[in-house]
mmCIF file of C-alpha atoms and ligand atoms in Angstrom:
data_model
loop_
_atom_site.group_PDB
_atom_site.id
_atom_site.type_symbol
_atom_site.label_atom_id
_atom_site.label_comp_id
_atom_site.label_asym_id
_atom_site.label_seq_id
_atom_site.Cartn_x
_atom_site.Cartn_y
_atom_site.Cartn_z
ATOM 1 C CA MET L 1 223.101 27.646 -70.816
ATOM 2 C CA GLY L 2 219.580 28.335 -72.153
ATOM 3 C CA LYS L 3 216.879 28.585 -69.526
ATOM 4 C CA ALA L 4 214.749 25.767 -70.937
ATOM 5 C CA PHE L 5 217.743 23.523 -71.198
ATOM 6 C CA PHE L 6 218.763 24.328 -67.635
ATOM 7 C CA LEU L 7 215.269 23.529 -66.364
ATOM 8 C CA PHE L 8 215.299 20.264 -68.272
ATOM 9 C CA GLY L 9 218.722 19.483 -66.823
ATOM 10 C CA ALA L 10 217.466 20.160 -63.300
ATOM 11 C CA LEU L 11 214.477 17.884 -63.880
ATOM 12 C CA CYS L 12 216.607 15.018 -65.163
ATOM 13 C CA ALA L 13 219.097 15.434 -62.342
ATOM 14 C CA GLY L 14 216.217 15.405 -59.871
ATOM 15 C CA ILE L 15 214.923 12.185 -61.372
ATOM 16 C CA ALA L 16 218.401 10.653 -61.317
ATOM 17 C CA VAL L 17 218.704 11.484 -57.623
ATOM 18 C CA LEU L 18 215.313 9.934 -56.944
ATOM 19 C CA VAL L 19 216.163 6.741 -58.672
ATOM 20 C CA SER L 20 219.444 6.414 -56.876
ATOM 21 C CA CYS L 21 217.948 7.483 -53.529
ATOM 22 C CA GLY L 22 215.064 5.026 -53.702
ATOM 23 C CA GLY L 23 216.520 2.662 -51.135
ATOM 24 C CA GLY L 24 213.146 1.061 -50.536
ATOM 25 C CA HIS L 25 213.347 0.334 -46.831
ATOM 26 C CA ALA L 26 212.225 3.751 -45.632
ATOM 27 C CA ARG L 27 209.838 4.332 -48.512
ATOM 28 C CA ASP L 28 206.388 4.415 -46.971
ATOM 29 C CA THR L 29 207.584 5.650 -43.614
ATOM 30 C CA ARG L 30 208.564 9.013 -45.086
ATOM 31 C CA LEU L 31 205.171 10.073 -46.370
ATOM 32 C CA SER L 32 203.959 13.358 -44.928
ATOM 33 C CA VAL L 33 200.524 11.719 -44.730
ATOM 34 C CA ASP L 34 200.228 7.950 -45.200
ATOM 35 C CA LYS L 35 197.588 5.987 -47.090
ATOM 36 C CA GLU L 36 195.457 5.772 -43.946
ATOM 37 C CA GLY L 37 195.544 9.555 -43.557
ATOM 38 C CA ARG L 38 197.925 9.542 -40.601
ATOM 39 C CA THR L 39 200.351 12.457 -40.550
ATOM 40 C CA VAL L 40 204.032 12.058 -39.833
ATOM 41 C CA VAL L 41 203.505 13.434 -36.317
ATOM 42 C CA ASP L 42 200.662 10.925 -35.738
ATOM 43 C CA ARG L 43 203.074 8.151 -36.677
ATOM 44 C CA TYR L 44 206.374 9.292 -35.148
ATOM 45 C CA GLY L 45 205.069 11.157 -32.091
ATOM 46 C CA ASN L 46 207.609 12.569 -29.651
ATOM 47 C CA LEU L 47 211.032 12.548 -31.266
ATOM 48 C CA GLN L 48 213.999 11.243 -29.327
ATOM 49 C CA VAL L 49 217.728 10.924 -29.955
ATOM 50 C CA ARG L 50 219.429 7.555 -29.544
ATOM 51 C CA GLY L 51 223.128 7.450 -30.243
ATOM 52 C CA THR L 52 223.494 9.555 -33.380
ATOM 53 C CA ASP L 53 219.981 8.689 -34.646
ATOM 54 C CA LEU L 54 216.854 10.760 -34.560
ATOM 55 C CA CYS L 55 214.095 8.312 -33.634
ATOM 56 C CA ALA L 56 210.334 8.125 -33.446
ATOM 57 C CA SER L 57 208.722 7.627 -30.034
ATOM 58 C CA ASP L 58 208.964 3.847 -30.492
ATOM 59 C CA GLY L 59 212.740 4.049 -31.026
ATOM 60 C CA THR L 60 212.768 3.540 -34.815
ATOM 61 C CA PRO L 61 215.360 5.756 -36.568
ATOM 62 C CA VAL L 62 213.692 8.314 -38.837
ATOM 63 C CA GLN L 63 214.746 10.927 -41.352
ATOM 64 C CA LEU L 64 212.684 14.123 -41.534
ATOM 65 C CA ARG L 65 212.856 16.182 -44.694
ATOM 66 C CA GLY L 66 211.381 19.540 -45.439
ATOM 67 C CA ILE L 67 211.648 23.202 -46.289
ATOM 68 C CA SER L 68 213.052 26.272 -44.590
ATOM 69 C CA SER L 69 211.479 29.683 -44.815
ATOM 70 C CA HIS L 70 213.695 32.561 -45.949
ATOM 71 C CA GLY L 71 214.137 35.314 -43.336
ATOM 72 C CA LEU L 72 210.698 35.820 -41.813
ATOM 73 C CA GLN L 73 211.216 39.605 -41.881
ATOM 74 C CA TYR L 74 211.626 39.387 -45.654
ATOM 75 C CA TYR L 75 209.343 36.568 -46.812
ATOM 76 C CA GLY L 76 207.263 35.800 -43.728
ATOM 77 C CA LYS L 77 204.113 35.916 -45.842
ATOM 78 C CA TYR L 78 204.826 32.339 -46.919
ATOM 79 C CA ALA L 79 204.624 31.145 -43.312
ATOM 80 C CA ASN L 80 200.914 30.480 -43.589
ATOM 81 C CA ARG L 81 198.671 27.444 -43.476
ATOM 82 C CA ASP L 82 197.817 27.328 -47.194
ATOM 83 C CA VAL L 83 201.467 27.346 -48.234
ATOM 84 C CA ILE L 84 202.612 24.883 -45.589
ATOM 85 C CA GLN L 85 199.710 22.564 -46.422
ATOM 86 C CA TRP L 86 200.709 22.642 -50.086
ATOM 87 C CA LEU L 87 204.282 21.750 -49.106
ATOM 88 C CA ARG L 88 202.901 18.845 -47.101
ATOM 89 C CA ASP L 89 200.444 17.544 -49.680
ATOM 90 C CA ASP L 90 202.116 18.302 -52.999
ATOM 91 C CA TRP L 91 205.816 18.255 -52.002
ATOM 92 C CA ASN L 92 205.594 15.551 -49.313
ATOM 93 C CA ALA L 93 207.363 17.800 -46.813
ATOM 94 C CA GLN L 94 207.296 16.576 -43.231
ATOM 95 C CA LEU L 95 209.037 19.567 -41.751
ATOM 96 C CA TRP L 96 208.883 23.364 -41.884
ATOM 97 C CA ARG L 97 211.601 25.625 -40.513
ATOM 98 C CA ALA L 98 210.663 29.139 -39.404
ATOM 99 C CA ALA L 99 213.872 31.201 -39.776
ATOM 100 C CA MET L 100 213.595 34.123 -37.383
ATOM 101 C CA TYR L 101 216.604 36.362 -38.054
ATOM 102 C CA LEU L 102 217.906 38.464 -35.188
ATOM 103 C CA GLY L 103 219.668 41.099 -37.329
ATOM 104 C CA GLU L 104 218.769 42.727 -40.646
ATOM 105 C CA GLY L 105 215.449 43.991 -39.308
ATOM 106 C CA GLY L 106 214.706 40.699 -37.567
ATOM 107 C CA TYR L 107 213.696 39.979 -33.986
ATOM 108 C CA LEU L 108 216.170 42.283 -32.205
ATOM 109 C CA SER L 109 214.637 45.378 -33.743
ATOM 110 C CA ASN L 110 211.245 44.014 -34.679
ATOM 111 C CA ARG L 111 209.633 41.846 -32.016
ATOM 112 C CA VAL L 112 206.379 41.344 -33.962
ATOM 113 C CA ILE L 113 208.272 39.018 -36.273
ATOM 114 C CA ARG L 114 207.678 36.307 -33.671
ATOM 115 C CA ASN L 115 204.053 36.274 -34.914
ATOM 116 C CA ARG L 116 205.277 34.601 -38.089
ATOM 117 C CA VAL L 117 206.826 31.897 -35.892
ATOM 118 C CA ASN L 118 203.521 31.525 -34.052
ATOM 119 C CA ASP L 119 201.683 31.218 -37.380
ATOM 120 C CA SER L 120 204.155 28.568 -38.517
ATOM 121 C CA VAL L 121 203.757 26.495 -35.387
ATOM 122 C CA ALA L 122 199.950 26.784 -35.377
ATOM 123 C CA ALA L 123 199.834 25.617 -39.011
ATOM 124 C CA CYS L 124 202.203 22.704 -38.397
ATOM 125 C CA ILE L 125 200.289 21.527 -35.338
ATOM 126 C CA GLU L 126 197.090 21.552 -37.361
ATOM 127 C CA LEU L 127 198.747 19.796 -40.307
ATOM 128 C CA GLY L 128 200.645 17.188 -38.308
ATOM 129 C CA MET L 129 204.094 18.403 -39.382
ATOM 130 C CA TYR L 130 207.253 18.980 -37.398
ATOM 131 C CA VAL L 131 208.369 22.599 -37.119
ATOM 132 C CA ILE L 132 211.778 24.055 -36.331
ATOM 133 C CA VAL L 133 211.761 27.333 -34.410
ATOM 134 C CA ASP L 134 215.029 28.846 -35.657
ATOM 135 C CA TRP L 135 216.833 31.611 -33.732
ATOM 136 C CA HIS L 136 218.629 32.738 -36.874
ATOM 137 C CA VAL L 137 221.990 34.043 -35.694
ATOM 138 C CA LEU L 138 223.868 35.316 -38.779
ATOM 139 C CA SER L 139 225.135 38.912 -39.189
ATOM 140 C CA ASP L 140 225.108 39.158 -35.379
ATOM 141 C CA HIS L 141 227.816 36.394 -35.311
ATOM 142 C CA ASP L 142 227.958 35.508 -31.627
ATOM 143 C CA PRO L 143 224.904 33.938 -29.972
ATOM 144 C CA SER L 144 226.237 34.787 -26.506
ATOM 145 C CA LEU L 145 225.659 38.500 -27.215
ATOM 146 C CA HIS L 146 221.934 37.888 -26.906
ATOM 147 C CA THR L 147 221.636 35.126 -24.351
ATOM 148 C CA GLU L 148 219.099 37.078 -22.332
ATOM 149 C CA GLU L 149 216.769 37.639 -25.272
ATOM 150 C CA ALA L 150 217.106 33.982 -26.279
ATOM 151 C CA VAL L 151 216.250 32.770 -22.779
ATOM 152 C CA GLU L 152 213.169 34.978 -22.756
ATOM 153 C CA PHE L 153 212.094 33.862 -26.239
ATOM 154 C CA PHE L 154 212.656 30.127 -25.724
ATOM 155 C CA THR L 155 211.093 30.170 -22.251
ATOM 156 C CA ASP L 156 207.969 31.569 -23.860
ATOM 157 C CA ALA L 157 208.221 29.023 -26.714
ATOM 158 C CA ALA L 158 208.583 26.121 -24.272
ATOM 159 C CA ARG L 159 205.541 27.323 -22.278
ATOM 160 C CA ARG L 160 203.466 27.572 -25.423
ATOM 161 C CA TRP L 161 204.545 24.418 -27.213
ATOM 162 C CA GLY L 162 206.504 22.194 -24.846
ATOM 163 C CA ASP L 163 203.575 19.793 -24.606
ATOM 164 C CA THR L 164 203.238 19.313 -28.360
ATOM 165 C CA PRO L 165 205.290 16.698 -30.229
ATOM 166 C CA ASN L 166 205.657 19.038 -33.232
ATOM 167 C CA VAL L 167 208.085 21.695 -32.049
ATOM 168 C CA ILE L 168 211.875 21.543 -32.393
ATOM 169 C CA TYR L 169 213.986 24.352 -30.924
ATOM 170 C CA GLU L 170 216.987 25.534 -32.961
ATOM 171 C CA ILE L 171 218.802 27.855 -30.594
ATOM 172 C CA CYS L 172 221.459 29.378 -32.899
ATOM 173 C CA ASN L 173 221.479 29.064 -36.661
ATOM 174 C CA GLU L 174 225.069 29.881 -37.608
ATOM 175 C CA PRO L 175 227.578 31.232 -35.135
ATOM 176 C CA ASN L 176 230.403 32.716 -37.194
ATOM 177 C CA GLY L 177 233.614 34.731 -36.952
ATOM 178 C CA SER L 178 237.071 33.558 -35.896
ATOM 179 C CA GLU L 179 236.605 34.977 -32.392
ATOM 180 C CA VAL L 180 233.327 33.071 -31.883
ATOM 181 C CA THR L 181 234.442 29.727 -30.504
ATOM 182 C CA TRP L 182 232.648 26.607 -29.361
ATOM 183 C CA SER L 183 234.010 26.501 -25.835
ATOM 184 C CA GLY L 184 234.189 30.273 -25.291
ATOM 185 C CA ASN L 185 230.890 31.446 -26.747
ATOM 186 C CA ILE L 186 228.564 28.836 -28.203
ATOM 187 C CA LYS L 187 228.718 26.121 -25.554
ATOM 188 C CA PRO L 188 228.127 28.467 -22.594
ATOM 189 C CA TYR L 189 225.250 30.099 -24.495
ATOM 190 C CA ALA L 190 223.748 26.699 -25.281
ATOM 191 C CA GLU L 191 224.028 25.567 -21.656
ATOM 192 C CA THR L 192 222.089 28.600 -20.452
ATOM 193 C CA VAL L 193 219.370 28.441 -23.105
ATOM 194 C CA ILE L 194 218.950 24.671 -22.865
ATOM 195 C CA ALA L 195 218.622 24.905 -19.080
ATOM 196 C CA ALA L 196 215.861 27.492 -19.520
ATOM 197 C CA ILE L 197 214.003 25.287 -22.013
ATOM 198 C CA ARG L 198 214.437 22.145 -19.932
ATOM 199 C CA ALA L 199 213.041 23.867 -16.832
ATOM 200 C CA ILE L 200 209.722 23.810 -18.687
ATOM 201 C CA ASP L 201 209.967 21.233 -21.438
ATOM 202 C CA PRO L 202 211.884 18.098 -20.446
ATOM 203 C CA ASP L 203 212.127 16.407 -23.789
ATOM 204 C CA ASN L 204 211.439 18.174 -27.110
ATOM 205 C CA LEU L 205 214.367 18.085 -29.529
ATOM 206 C CA ILE L 206 216.897 20.938 -29.253
ATOM 207 C CA LEU L 207 219.320 21.751 -32.092
ATOM 208 C CA VAL L 208 222.570 23.591 -31.463
ATOM 209 C CA GLY L 209 224.571 25.499 -34.092
ATOM 210 C CA THR L 210 228.296 24.926 -34.444
ATOM 211 C CA PRO L 211 231.244 27.272 -35.219
ATOM 212 C CA THR L 212 231.965 28.621 -38.725
ATOM 213 C CA TRP L 213 228.386 28.825 -40.005
ATOM 214 C CA SER L 214 227.504 25.446 -38.502
ATOM 215 C CA GLN L 215 230.286 23.570 -40.245
ATOM 216 C CA ASP L 216 232.718 22.780 -37.416
ATOM 217 C CA VAL L 217 230.793 19.846 -36.006
ATOM 218 C CA ASP L 218 234.117 18.084 -35.380
ATOM 219 C CA ILE L 219 235.022 20.761 -32.844
ATOM 220 C CA ALA L 220 231.706 20.368 -31.019
ATOM 221 C CA ALA L 221 232.291 16.599 -31.044
ATOM 222 C CA GLU L 222 235.491 17.056 -29.037
ATOM 223 C CA ASP L 223 233.615 18.834 -26.267
ATOM 224 C CA PRO L 224 229.904 17.977 -26.489
ATOM 225 C CA LEU L 225 227.202 19.367 -24.229
ATOM 226 C CA ASP L 226 226.390 17.493 -21.071
ATOM 227 C CA MET L 227 222.787 18.637 -20.892
ATOM 228 C CA GLY L 228 220.744 15.448 -20.992
ATOM 229 C CA PRO L 229 218.921 13.750 -23.842
ATOM 230 C CA ASN L 230 217.416 14.899 -27.139
ATOM 231 C CA ILE L 231 220.048 17.332 -28.291
ATOM 232 C CA MET L 232 221.480 17.359 -31.800
ATOM 233 C CA TYR L 233 224.013 19.593 -33.537
ATOM 234 C CA SER L 234 223.556 21.550 -36.768
ATOM 235 C CA LEU L 235 225.532 20.855 -39.905
ATOM 236 C CA HIS L 236 224.998 23.260 -42.824
ATOM 237 C CA PHE L 237 226.207 22.963 -46.397
ATOM 238 C CA TYR L 238 225.686 24.477 -49.830
ATOM 239 C CA ALA L 239 226.268 21.901 -52.547
ATOM 240 C CA GLY L 240 228.102 24.316 -54.877
ATOM 241 C CA SER L 241 230.563 25.349 -52.142
ATOM 242 C CA HIS L 242 230.977 22.365 -49.833
ATOM 243 C CA GLY L 243 231.624 18.731 -50.622
ATOM 244 C CA LYS L 244 233.910 15.896 -49.612
ATOM 245 C CA GLU L 245 235.928 17.859 -47.057
ATOM 246 C CA LEU L 246 232.892 18.919 -45.091
ATOM 247 C CA ARG L 247 231.440 15.413 -45.271
ATOM 248 C CA ALA L 248 234.716 14.109 -43.857
ATOM 249 C CA LYS L 249 234.389 16.526 -40.940
ATOM 250 C CA ALA L 250 230.824 15.383 -40.392
ATOM 251 C CA GLU L 251 231.894 11.723 -40.505
ATOM 252 C CA LYS L 252 234.472 12.460 -37.869
ATOM 253 C CA ALA L 253 231.814 14.012 -35.633
ATOM 254 C CA LEU L 254 229.378 11.135 -36.202
ATOM 255 C CA ASN L 255 232.079 8.594 -35.441
ATOM 256 C CA ALA L 256 232.740 10.432 -32.198
ATOM 257 C CA GLY L 257 229.039 10.019 -31.365
ATOM 258 C CA LEU L 258 227.738 13.507 -32.204
ATOM 259 C CA PRO L 259 224.146 13.434 -33.541
ATOM 260 C CA LEU L 260 223.692 15.739 -36.554
ATOM 261 C CA PHE L 261 220.700 17.519 -38.090
ATOM 262 C CA VAL L 262 221.068 19.486 -41.345
ATOM 263 C CA THR L 263 218.733 22.334 -40.419
ATOM 264 C CA GLU L 264 219.726 24.205 -43.578
ATOM 265 C CA TRP L 265 221.273 23.284 -46.905
ATOM 266 C CA GLY L 266 221.169 24.702 -50.396
ATOM 267 C CA THR L 267 221.491 23.332 -53.910
ATOM 268 C CA THR L 268 223.549 26.456 -54.768
ATOM 269 C CA LEU L 269 226.662 28.372 -53.740
ATOM 270 C CA ASN L 270 226.871 29.422 -50.095
ATOM 271 C CA THR L 271 225.735 32.893 -51.139
ATOM 272 C CA GLY L 272 222.346 31.366 -51.913
ATOM 273 C CA GLY L 273 222.979 32.347 -55.530
ATOM 274 C CA GLY L 274 224.916 31.182 -58.581
ATOM 275 C CA ASP L 275 223.397 28.143 -60.214
ATOM 276 C CA ILE L 276 222.060 24.933 -58.800
ATOM 277 C CA PHE L 277 224.424 21.971 -58.442
ATOM 278 C CA PRO L 278 222.265 18.878 -59.005
ATOM 279 C CA LYS L 279 225.102 16.355 -59.084
ATOM 280 C CA GLU L 280 226.731 17.630 -55.894
ATOM 281 C CA SER L 281 223.309 17.947 -54.234
ATOM 282 C CA GLY L 282 222.677 14.311 -55.122
ATOM 283 C CA GLU L 283 225.935 13.295 -53.433
ATOM 284 C CA TRP L 284 224.891 15.067 -50.256
ATOM 285 C CA LEU L 285 221.342 13.684 -50.421
ATOM 286 C CA ARG L 286 222.587 10.126 -50.701
ATOM 287 C CA TRP L 287 225.037 10.741 -47.870
ATOM 288 C CA MET L 288 222.258 12.069 -45.623
ATOM 289 C CA GLN L 289 219.824 9.331 -46.562
ATOM 290 C CA LYS L 290 222.325 6.600 -45.802
ATOM 291 C CA ARG L 291 222.833 8.036 -42.320
ATOM 292 C CA ASN L 292 219.193 8.991 -41.684
ATOM 293 C CA ILE L 293 220.204 12.624 -41.293
ATOM 294 C CA SER L 294 217.224 14.952 -41.332
ATOM 295 C CA TRP L 295 217.203 18.138 -43.374
ATOM 296 C CA ALA L 296 215.507 21.371 -44.398
ATOM 297 C CA ASN L 297 216.217 23.038 -47.725
ATOM 298 C CA TRP L 298 216.895 26.785 -48.070
ATOM 299 C CA SER L 299 214.473 28.371 -48.937
ATOM 300 C CA LEU L 300 210.912 29.303 -49.771
ATOM 301 C CA ASN L 301 210.737 32.720 -51.445
ATOM 302 C CA ASN L 302 210.331 34.379 -54.834
ATOM 303 C CA LYS L 303 213.351 36.677 -54.591
ATOM 304 C CA GLY L 304 214.907 35.239 -57.725
ATOM 305 C CA GLU L 305 218.183 33.934 -56.282
ATOM 306 C CA ALA L 306 219.150 30.406 -57.319
ATOM 307 C CA SER L 307 218.186 28.940 -53.937
ATOM 308 C CA SER L 308 214.695 30.501 -54.111
ATOM 309 C CA LEU L 309 212.268 27.621 -54.540
ATOM 310 C CA LEU L 310 209.818 29.823 -56.429
ATOM 311 C CA LYS L 311 210.564 31.750 -59.591
ATOM 312 C CA TYR L 312 211.110 35.471 -59.364
ATOM 313 C CA ASN L 313 207.828 37.148 -58.423
ATOM 314 C CA ALA L 314 205.785 33.916 -58.529
ATOM 315 C CA ASP L 315 202.913 33.582 -56.008
ATOM 316 C CA ARG L 316 203.166 37.123 -54.701
ATOM 317 C CA ASP L 317 200.041 36.574 -52.612
ATOM 318 C CA ALA L 318 201.560 33.529 -50.893
ATOM 319 C CA LYS L 319 198.642 31.199 -51.511
ATOM 320 C CA GLY L 320 200.510 27.981 -52.393
ATOM 321 C CA ARG L 321 198.947 25.598 -54.985
ATOM 322 C CA TRP L 322 201.838 26.338 -57.356
ATOM 323 C CA PRO L 323 201.779 25.071 -60.927
ATOM 324 C CA LEU L 324 205.174 23.633 -61.906
ATOM 325 C CA SER L 325 205.724 26.771 -63.973
ATOM 326 C CA ASP L 326 205.967 28.762 -60.697
ATOM 327 C CA LEU L 327 208.901 26.685 -59.467
ATOM 328 C CA SER L 328 212.570 27.519 -59.975
ATOM 329 C CA PRO L 329 215.070 24.805 -61.014
ATOM 330 C CA SER L 330 215.887 24.389 -57.321
ATOM 331 C CA GLY L 331 212.167 24.133 -56.509
ATOM 332 C CA ILE L 332 211.637 21.454 -59.157
ATOM 333 C CA PHE L 333 214.674 19.534 -57.975
ATOM 334 C CA ILE L 334 213.705 19.583 -54.285
ATOM 335 C CA ARG L 335 210.047 18.775 -54.955
ATOM 336 C CA ASN L 336 211.139 15.742 -56.979
ATOM 337 C CA VAL L 337 213.425 14.539 -54.225
ATOM 338 C CA LEU L 338 210.710 14.850 -51.580
ATOM 339 C CA ARG L 339 207.986 13.305 -53.736
ATOM 340 C CA ASN L 340 210.001 10.201 -54.479
ATOM 341 C CA GLU L 341 208.459 8.545 -51.442
ATOM 342 C CA MET L 342 204.929 9.073 -52.763
ATOM 343 C CA LYS L 343 205.297 6.621 -55.625
HETATM 344 C C1 LIG Q 1 220.784 34.415 -47.375
HETATM 345 C C2 LIG Q 1 219.633 34.648 -48.326
HETATM 346 C C3 LIG Q 1 219.822 35.975 -49.038
HETATM 347 C C4 LIG Q 1 220.039 37.065 -48.012
HETATM 348 C C5 LIG Q 1 221.178 36.706 -47.055
HETATM 349 C C6 LIG Q 1 221.343 37.713 -45.941
HETATM 350 O O1 LIG Q 1 219.537 33.576 -49.216
HETATM 351 O O2 LIG Q 1 218.694 36.256 -49.841
HETATM 352 O O3 LIG Q 1 220.347 38.276 -48.680
HETATM 353 O O4 LIG Q 1 220.914 35.465 -46.467
HETATM 354 O O5 LIG Q 1 220.159 37.793 -45.200
HETATM 355 C C7 LIG Q 1 223.237 30.883 -44.720
HETATM 356 C C8 LIG Q 1 222.266 31.585 -43.855
HETATM 357 C C9 LIG Q 1 221.120 32.115 -44.661
HETATM 358 C C10 LIG Q 1 221.610 32.666 -45.983
HETATM 359 C C11 LIG Q 1 222.138 31.496 -46.805
HETATM 360 C C12 LIG Q 1 222.614 31.874 -48.220
HETATM 361 O O6 LIG Q 1 221.805 30.783 -42.778
HETATM 362 O O7 LIG Q 1 220.468 33.097 -43.911
HETATM 363 O O8 LIG Q 1 220.511 33.238 -46.651
HETATM 364 N N1 LIG Q 1 223.226 30.889 -46.060
HETATM 365 O O9 LIG Q 1 223.675 32.789 -48.148
HETATM 366 N N2 LIG Q 1 224.285 30.171 -44.317
HETATM 367 C C13 LIG Q 1 224.965 29.740 -45.391
HETATM 368 C C14 LIG Q 1 224.306 30.185 -46.525
#
C-alpha cells in the first residue's frame, strides 16, 4: 500500500471510530481541560474504585485516556513538560504513563532513570493530569525476583506523591513466562508491594499486572487480592494480535467483579511493529468506552516502528508542538480518537 494512501486510510478510520465512539453522555467530562479552564484532576480529584468502575472523588464513573512513554531509558527525553503539555492541549490526553523498564538498561542497572519518572510526575502535577508510575517488568519476567527493589522504589514514590491526587502506581507491567503464575509469584509480590505503599499512602490507585503479559485477567479474577480499596488489574492488548478471545477473557473477569485498567495497548501487532489495525483498534476502543475502561496507548517515540506515535526521526529535540506531518499513522489515529471530545 502506498504511504499516502495508508495515511489517508488511517485518517478515515480514525474519523470513523470517532463518529461511532461519540456516545454523547461522557462528551464534555473527558476534556483534559474544560471550557472553564479546569483540568481533569481539578474536576475528578482523588480517584476511587467502586465495583469494577474507576470513579471520580464524587463517585461518578470516569474513563481516563492518554499516552504511554516508550522505555524511559530509550526515549526518556519525551518525558518533559513541553511534550506532555502538548499531549494535554493538542491531543486532549488526560493521562501520561512513565514506563520505567527494569531490564534492557533500565532501572536495575541504571538508577538515574528514575529522574525521568520524577520529571513526568512533576509535569503532570503542574498540568493537572493523571500519571502512571510504571514498574515495567518485561524481559525480567517475574516481578517477585525484585520485590525488594520495588518496595524501596514505591515506598519512596508514596512518600513523595502519596498526598497528590495525580499519581497512580503500576507495580508490574507484564509478568510473563509459563513458570510465572498469579498465585505463586505475582500475587505474593503484589501483597508485599501494596502493603509497603499503603503504609504511607492509604488511597491512591494501584494497578497490578496479570500473567501472560497482562492478559490472564480471568485467572486473577479467580483469586483476587484482599488488600483493601482502590486496586485495579492490568489488561493489555495489541489490536493486530488480540481480539474477540481476549475480550471474552476480560468480560469473564469483569463479570466476576475484577476492575480493569488498560495501562498499555497498541494499534499494531504485539511486537509494536507491522502495520496499524484501525478497524480492530476501533472494536477495542468501543468496547473500552462502553465499559468506561481507562487506557494508555503505546507509545511516544520516533523510533519508526508502527506503534511509534511520531514519524521516524521527527522531533529529535523532544519539544512537542508537532505539525501533523510529524505524526505517524498511529499518531494521527490516536490523536483523532482523543480529540473527539473537544468538538
Ligand atoms: C517494545 C517496544 C520496542 C522494544 C521492545 C523491547 O515497542 O521498541 O524494542 O519493547 O524493549 C509490550 C511491552 C512493551 C513493548 C510492546 C511492543 O510492555 O514494552 O514495547 N509490548 O512489543 N507488551 C506487549 C507489547
